[in-house]
mmCIF file of C-alpha atoms in Angstrom:
data_model
loop_
_atom_site.group_PDB
_atom_site.id
_atom_site.type_symbol
_atom_site.label_atom_id
_atom_site.label_comp_id
_atom_site.label_asym_id
_atom_site.label_seq_id
_atom_site.Cartn_x
_atom_site.Cartn_y
_atom_site.Cartn_z
ATOM 1 C CA UNK A 1 -18.648 -116.692 -73.904
ATOM 2 C CA UNK A 2 -21.494 -119.020 -74.477
ATOM 3 C CA UNK A 3 -23.997 -116.644 -77.015
ATOM 4 C CA UNK A 4 -27.100 -119.132 -76.987
ATOM 5 C CA UNK A 5 -27.456 -118.871 -72.911
ATOM 6 C CA UNK A 6 -31.049 -117.691 -71.908
ATOM 7 C CA UNK A 7 -30.353 -117.748 -67.762
ATOM 8 C CA UNK A 8 -27.238 -117.146 -65.789
ATOM 9 C CA UNK A 9 -25.940 -120.038 -63.826
ATOM 10 C CA UNK A 10 -26.638 -119.727 -60.253
ATOM 11 C CA UNK A 11 -26.328 -121.791 -56.936
ATOM 12 C CA UNK A 12 -28.593 -124.944 -56.259
ATOM 13 C CA UNK A 13 -31.229 -123.975 -53.892
ATOM 14 C CA UNK A 14 -31.729 -126.251 -51.145
ATOM 15 C CA UNK A 15 -34.399 -129.186 -52.228
ATOM 16 C CA UNK A 16 -36.758 -128.168 -48.876
ATOM 17 C CA UNK A 17 -37.616 -124.905 -51.423
ATOM 18 C CA UNK A 18 -39.621 -126.738 -53.520
ATOM 19 C CA UNK A 19 -40.783 -123.692 -55.999
ATOM 20 C CA UNK A 20 -37.511 -122.302 -55.963
ATOM 21 C CA UNK A 21 -35.435 -125.693 -56.699
ATOM 22 C CA UNK A 22 -37.766 -126.390 -59.260
ATOM 23 C CA UNK A 23 -37.466 -122.981 -61.029
ATOM 24 C CA UNK A 24 -33.444 -123.522 -60.842
ATOM 25 C CA UNK A 25 -33.974 -126.925 -61.962
ATOM 26 C CA UNK A 26 -35.503 -125.849 -65.336
ATOM 27 C CA UNK A 27 -32.588 -123.315 -65.955
ATOM 28 C CA UNK A 28 -30.181 -125.521 -65.147
ATOM 29 C CA UNK A 29 -31.211 -127.770 -67.913
ATOM 30 C CA UNK A 30 -30.103 -124.995 -69.704
ATOM 31 C CA UNK A 31 -26.767 -124.698 -68.586
ATOM 32 C CA UNK A 32 -25.613 -127.933 -67.089
ATOM 33 C CA UNK A 33 -23.737 -129.495 -70.272
ATOM 34 C CA UNK A 34 -21.817 -126.064 -71.492
ATOM 35 C CA UNK A 35 -18.231 -126.690 -71.567
ATOM 36 C CA UNK A 36 -14.911 -124.939 -72.604
ATOM 37 C CA UNK A 37 -12.964 -125.681 -75.566
ATOM 38 C CA UNK A 38 -10.812 -128.541 -74.058
ATOM 39 C CA UNK A 39 -14.324 -130.163 -73.108
ATOM 40 C CA UNK A 40 -13.555 -130.322 -69.133
ATOM 41 C CA UNK A 41 -14.698 -127.057 -67.919
ATOM 42 C CA UNK A 42 -18.240 -126.596 -66.408
ATOM 43 C CA UNK A 43 -20.338 -124.683 -64.034
ATOM 44 C CA UNK A 44 -21.002 -126.006 -60.813
ATOM 45 C CA UNK A 45 -24.096 -126.728 -59.084
ATOM 46 C CA UNK A 46 -23.234 -125.866 -56.026
ATOM 47 C CA UNK A 47 -22.171 -122.233 -56.479
ATOM 48 C CA UNK A 48 -23.325 -121.814 -60.132
ATOM 49 C CA UNK A 49 -19.460 -121.034 -60.886
ATOM 50 C CA UNK A 50 -17.053 -121.539 -63.551
ATOM 51 C CA UNK A 51 -14.724 -124.219 -62.968
ATOM 52 C CA UNK A 52 -12.177 -124.529 -65.655
ATOM 53 C CA UNK A 53 -10.484 -127.321 -67.810
ATOM 54 C CA UNK A 54 -7.126 -126.793 -66.513
ATOM 55 C CA UNK A 55 -8.471 -127.092 -62.849
ATOM 56 C CA UNK A 56 -10.093 -130.263 -63.538
ATOM 57 C CA UNK A 57 -7.181 -131.594 -65.415
ATOM 58 C CA UNK A 58 -4.897 -130.719 -62.584
ATOM 59 C CA UNK A 59 -7.304 -132.363 -60.222
ATOM 60 C CA UNK A 60 -7.859 -129.226 -58.364
ATOM 61 C CA UNK A 61 -11.392 -129.990 -59.109
ATOM 62 C CA UNK A 62 -13.235 -133.017 -60.208
ATOM 63 C CA UNK A 63 -15.005 -133.476 -63.362
ATOM 64 C CA UNK A 64 -18.390 -132.570 -63.799
ATOM 65 C CA UNK A 65 -19.969 -136.391 -63.415
ATOM 66 C CA UNK A 66 -18.090 -136.399 -60.116
ATOM 67 C CA UNK A 67 -19.240 -133.197 -58.642
ATOM 68 C CA UNK A 68 -21.230 -133.184 -55.545
ATOM 69 C CA UNK A 69 -21.852 -130.730 -52.734
ATOM 70 C CA UNK A 70 -18.870 -129.841 -50.822
ATOM 71 C CA UNK A 71 -16.624 -131.126 -53.607
ATOM 72 C CA UNK A 72 -15.684 -127.673 -55.402
ATOM 73 C CA UNK A 73 -12.155 -125.944 -55.572
ATOM 74 C CA UNK A 74 -11.627 -124.212 -52.207
ATOM 75 C CA UNK A 75 -11.909 -120.527 -53.595
ATOM 76 C CA UNK A 76 -15.637 -121.422 -54.249
ATOM 77 C CA UNK A 77 -16.163 -121.195 -50.438
ATOM 78 C CA UNK A 78 -13.695 -117.970 -49.601
ATOM 79 C CA UNK A 79 -15.482 -115.833 -52.156
ATOM 80 C CA UNK A 80 -14.128 -114.095 -55.123
ATOM 81 C CA UNK A 81 -12.212 -111.048 -54.293
ATOM 82 C CA UNK A 82 -9.048 -112.807 -55.875
ATOM 83 C CA UNK A 83 -11.204 -114.101 -58.743
ATOM 84 C CA UNK A 84 -10.909 -110.942 -61.416
ATOM 85 C CA UNK A 85 -12.750 -112.431 -64.487
ATOM 86 C CA UNK A 86 -15.968 -114.636 -63.120
ATOM 87 C CA UNK A 87 -18.164 -112.276 -61.985
ATOM 88 C CA UNK A 88 -17.530 -109.928 -64.916
ATOM 89 C CA UNK A 89 -18.007 -112.532 -67.665
ATOM 90 C CA UNK A 90 -21.109 -114.248 -65.824
ATOM 91 C CA UNK A 91 -22.764 -110.835 -65.414
ATOM 92 C CA UNK A 92 -21.934 -109.856 -69.392
ATOM 93 C CA UNK A 93 -19.047 -107.250 -67.923
ATOM 94 C CA UNK A 94 -15.948 -106.905 -69.259
ATOM 95 C CA UNK A 95 -13.019 -104.299 -68.962
ATOM 96 C CA UNK A 96 -14.254 -102.421 -72.037
ATOM 97 C CA UNK A 97 -18.096 -102.855 -71.273
ATOM 98 C CA UNK A 98 -17.947 -102.079 -67.488
ATOM 99 C CA UNK A 99 -21.422 -101.041 -66.872
ATOM 100 C CA UNK A 100 -22.986 -103.495 -69.762
#
C-alpha cells in the first residue's frame, strides 16, 4: 500500500512517557501525511489505524486536520474483530501471503 513506509503506524503513547513519546513522534513524522488516492484517508494518531477517504467523506470520521483524542470512528474503540483487512494490511499480510 505504501512501499516507502519504513515503520508501522502505531498508537500515540501518553506524553508523560517522554522517551516513548519522543520515539513515536519520530516515527509519526514518517506516516502522518500518508493519504489514500482520494486524498482524505489517513492513519489516526490515537490508534495508528487507517481511516478511509469514504469514512471522512461521509462524516463517519473527521478530517486529518480535525482529529483529536476521542474523535475516531466508534469501531476504533471497540476492537477490530469486524474489520477484516486492516490488521493484515498493517502487518504486510494478505490472504495470499498469510505468514509474511
